[in-house]
mmCIF file of C-alpha atoms in Angstrom:
data_model
loop_
_atom_site.group_PDB
_atom_site.id
_atom_site.type_symbol
_atom_site.label_atom_id
_atom_site.label_comp_id
_atom_site.label_asym_id
_atom_site.label_seq_id
_atom_site.Cartn_x
_atom_site.Cartn_y
_atom_site.Cartn_z
ATOM 1 C CA MET A 1 32.791 -36.595 60.669
ATOM 2 C CA LYS A 2 30.438 -34.189 58.923
ATOM 3 C CA SER A 3 29.987 -34.505 55.169
ATOM 4 C CA TYR A 4 29.370 -31.803 52.591
ATOM 5 C CA TYR A 5 28.211 -32.423 49.048
ATOM 6 C CA VAL A 6 28.661 -30.616 45.775
ATOM 7 C CA TYR A 7 25.899 -31.560 43.376
ATOM 8 C CA ILE A 8 24.709 -30.867 39.867
ATOM 9 C CA LEU A 9 21.058 -30.937 38.868
ATOM 10 C CA LYS A 10 19.829 -31.130 35.297
ATOM 11 C CA CYS A 11 16.818 -28.864 34.893
ATOM 12 C CA SER A 12 13.814 -29.353 32.615
ATOM 13 C CA ASP A 13 15.201 -26.771 30.152
ATOM 14 C CA GLY A 14 18.453 -28.764 29.855
ATOM 15 C CA SER A 15 20.491 -26.312 31.940
ATOM 16 C CA TYR A 16 22.622 -27.354 34.911
ATOM 17 C CA TYR A 17 22.473 -26.061 38.466
ATOM 18 C CA THR A 18 25.431 -26.564 40.822
ATOM 19 C CA GLY A 19 25.078 -26.319 44.586
ATOM 20 C CA VAL A 20 26.601 -27.329 47.910
ATOM 21 C CA THR A 21 24.873 -28.771 50.988
ATOM 22 C CA SER A 22 25.469 -30.774 54.143
ATOM 23 C CA ASN A 23 22.265 -32.807 53.638
ATOM 24 C CA LEU A 24 22.068 -34.026 50.048
ATOM 25 C CA GLU A 25 18.810 -35.982 50.277
ATOM 26 C CA LYS A 26 16.934 -33.113 51.939
ATOM 27 C CA ARG A 27 18.325 -30.519 49.523
ATOM 28 C CA ILE A 28 17.401 -32.560 46.434
ATOM 29 C CA GLN A 29 13.842 -32.964 47.743
ATOM 30 C CA GLU A 30 13.658 -29.208 48.364
ATOM 31 C CA HIS A 31 14.681 -28.602 44.752
ATOM 32 C CA LYS A 32 12.328 -31.256 43.333
ATOM 33 C CA PHE A 33 9.304 -29.851 45.150
ATOM 34 C CA GLY A 34 10.127 -26.212 44.410
ATOM 35 C CA ILE A 35 10.576 -25.392 48.112
ATOM 36 C CA LEU A 36 13.736 -23.428 47.313
ATOM 37 C CA GLU A 37 12.768 -20.350 45.341
ATOM 38 C CA GLY A 38 15.129 -19.353 42.603
ATOM 39 C CA TYR A 39 16.761 -20.898 39.569
ATOM 40 C CA THR A 40 15.521 -24.479 39.872
ATOM 41 C CA SER A 41 11.982 -23.645 41.054
ATOM 42 C CA THR A 42 11.200 -22.212 37.606
ATOM 43 C CA ARG A 43 12.817 -25.147 35.765
ATOM 44 C CA LEU A 44 11.096 -28.187 37.276
ATOM 45 C CA PRO A 45 11.412 -31.083 37.158
ATOM 46 C CA VAL A 46 15.073 -31.443 38.112
ATOM 47 C CA GLU A 47 17.261 -34.533 38.215
ATOM 48 C CA LEU A 48 20.383 -35.179 40.268
ATOM 49 C CA VAL A 49 23.130 -36.045 37.769
ATOM 50 C CA TYR A 50 26.288 -35.667 39.891
ATOM 51 C CA SER A 51 27.403 -35.439 43.493
ATOM 52 C CA ASN A 52 30.727 -35.551 45.304
ATOM 53 C CA GLU A 53 31.301 -35.835 49.045
ATOM 54 C CA PHE A 54 33.763 -33.687 51.009
ATOM 55 C CA HIS A 55 34.683 -33.644 54.685
ATOM 56 C CA ASP A 56 35.928 -30.048 54.608
ATOM 57 C CA VAL A 57 33.290 -27.374 53.972
ATOM 58 C CA ASN A 58 35.876 -25.044 52.419
ATOM 59 C CA GLU A 59 36.920 -27.689 49.881
ATOM 60 C CA ALA A 60 33.266 -28.260 48.985
ATOM 61 C CA ILE A 61 32.676 -24.551 48.470
ATOM 62 C CA ARG A 62 35.851 -24.232 46.341
ATOM 63 C CA SER A 63 34.720 -27.166 44.207
ATOM 64 C CA GLU A 64 31.237 -25.686 43.756
ATOM 65 C CA LYS A 65 32.676 -22.326 42.651
ATOM 66 C CA GLN A 66 35.098 -24.040 40.273
ATOM 67 C CA ILE A 67 32.350 -26.121 38.637
ATOM 68 C CA LYS A 68 30.057 -23.092 38.336
ATOM 69 C CA GLY A 69 32.770 -21.407 36.259
ATOM 70 C CA TRP A 70 33.103 -24.334 33.864
ATOM 71 C CA SER A 71 31.691 -24.619 30.368
ATOM 72 C CA ARG A 72 28.747 -26.905 29.700
ATOM 73 C CA ALA A 73 31.131 -29.374 27.996
ATOM 74 C CA LYS A 74 33.332 -29.602 31.093
ATOM 75 C CA LYS A 75 30.304 -30.116 33.356
ATOM 76 C CA GLU A 76 29.041 -32.888 31.075
ATOM 77 C CA ALA A 77 32.457 -34.585 31.060
ATOM 78 C CA LEU A 78 32.430 -34.516 34.871
ATOM 79 C CA ILE A 79 28.881 -35.891 35.002
ATOM 80 C CA LYS A 80 29.856 -38.740 32.655
ATOM 81 C CA GLY A 81 33.035 -39.406 34.618
ATOM 82 C CA ASP A 82 35.093 -38.821 31.463
ATOM 83 C CA PHE A 83 38.204 -37.477 33.177
ATOM 84 C CA GLU A 84 40.349 -37.677 30.039
ATOM 85 C CA LEU A 85 37.925 -35.366 28.218
ATOM 86 C CA LEU A 86 37.774 -33.122 31.279
ATOM 87 C CA LYS A 87 41.572 -32.815 31.290
ATOM 88 C CA SER A 88 41.580 -32.205 27.539
ATOM 89 C CA LEU A 89 38.988 -29.440 27.830
ATOM 90 C CA SER A 90 41.024 -27.842 30.618
ATOM 91 C CA LYS A 91 44.211 -27.958 28.542
ATOM 92 C CA ASN A 92 42.451 -26.445 25.530
ATOM 93 C CA LYS A 93 41.182 -23.510 27.559
ATOM 94 C CA LYS A 94 44.599 -22.909 29.132
ATOM 95 C CA ALA A 95 46.202 -23.021 25.694
ATOM 96 C CA GLY A 96 43.854 -20.284 24.494
ATOM 97 C CA HIS A 97 41.787 -22.507 22.223
ATOM 98 C CA GLY A 98 38.502 -21.664 23.929
ATOM 99 C CA SER A 99 36.018 -24.155 25.294
ATOM 100 C CA THR A 100 35.290 -25.760 21.908
ATOM 101 C CA GLY A 101 38.728 -27.299 21.720
ATOM 102 C CA ARG A 102 39.082 -26.213 18.071
ATOM 103 C CA HIS A 103 42.211 -24.422 17.013
ATOM 104 C CA VAL A 104 41.696 -21.526 14.633
ATOM 105 C CA GLU A 105 44.576 -20.746 12.252
#
């Protein structure tokens, strides 16, 4: 069964890059050595901070798109594996409190 991976790289400027691939090791090496031109090639070095395996390419692509739309705080909660914080940040956004989680009176 073929595997697909959604991954997050932390770039030298502190930003995060989210991608999807069917060969995680090869793709990470391509990013690390600047073989892939684009966002990460101008922000080397990069470090793999998160990956998740899927067996359905469409699920992997959906997950990548979802993560790309998340705030930095949500990405960091995912990277840390803090699923309670991730749920809390999702609830706050849905409730109209914004990504900071602070309620303004």
